[in-house]
Amino acid sequence: MWIFYLVLTFLLLILTILPKIQHSHWIFRVPEFGKIQLTYFIVFTFILGFLIDSSENFWYYQALLIAMFVHHGITLIKYTPLYRVKKHIQQNQSSEKLHFISANVYQFNKEYDRFVQLIEKYEPEMFLTMESNADWEKALRPLEKAYSHHHKVTLENTYGMHFYSKMEIKDSKTHFFVADDIPSIEVHLKTKDGFSFVFFGVHPPPPSPTEEETSKERDGDLLSTAKRVREIHEPMIVVGDFNNVAWSKSSILFRKTSHLIDPRIGRSFVSTFHAKYQLLRFPIDLMFHSEDIFIKNLKTLENFGSDHLPVYCEFFIDHKNDGQEERIDYATQEEKAEAEEMIQDGKEEDGNRDAVVTEG
């Protein structure tokens, strides 16, 4: 049992150290997804230490576990209600409450009706689907009567993307920032009460042993989005399957470069993947917003057969309330240069993806 304790302690140490090494290979990037689970295992191992026959070095290992717990805890506590952020009350000059659903539907999920029923149940003003191909587009057509405005990027490579809105779309664009098969969408909307804002949908490829060997395309795509966001001077929401966690270096660099706010801070993790395994669920479907967007509710909804839980958000727009300015972090010149380098690395990376992906 003592050997098991030691092995577990050193494994946790390795998984804690790996993400601190700024290398783009998935071996270094994937462990940062599991920071929540690592923290639970650290607590488990610490308690286990008191239940076994220990050596004279016992307290050195326990101190190491405490240090790791503090290291992870300092980051994670920001994404809980224990980390206080100012709450904002909706005023008369603000827009009406708006709602959206963002969902990675999983291209090979055939339970189309469950997703349609989800949209009909919550009736958001707009919704975004990722991994939606031609079959999904066909399945979503019954919703087009209520959602008469849309922007569609139909692909069979698990990176298709569809946006549907009850509100007027003033303009929309599809961007291919780092690769010609990885789209991001930019949609300019106008609410019924006259407020304009921009909705950005993103879904970059993940670093993993089964997909992309490195995070270069993911990071380059996200930071290209951040760069584009800075060119737009309207209320902004960026949402999607980031295949990233909010506390990673590239996510923090995205937030600083874009001058957007992470609504998870002071609220909750909003973990979405994997939908079927609660203990192995990571918060990789992220959202960021400008200072004149105020979030009232951000949560996951029920599973509809995908490997991701859908994200539901309630928000309003208020141009006259500057109470969130203090929540914006700004990139240094060094960080801006690093972001440009990561964008270039992403463009130069060859993703080597199939145009049509089959399940299996």
Short mmCIF file of C-alpha atoms in Angstrom, two decimals, residues 86-87 100 113 173 189 220 256 280:
data_model
loop_
_atom_site.label_atom_id
_atom_site.label_comp_id
_atom_site.label_asym_id
_atom_site.label_seq_id
_atom_site.Cartn_x
_atom_site.Cartn_y
_atom_site.Cartn_z
CA LYS A 86 -19.81 42.16 -8.35
CA LYS A 87 -23.38 41.33 -9.35
CA PHE A 100 -28.81 31.28 -26.33
CA ASP A 113 -35.43 14.84 -32.10
CA LYS A 173 -19.18 35.87 -42.16
CA LEU A 189 -27.41 40.75 -34.79
CA GLY A 220 -3.70 29.93 -33.48
CA LYS A 256 -6.25 39.35 -22.44
CA LEU A 280 -14.43 12.71 -16.05
#
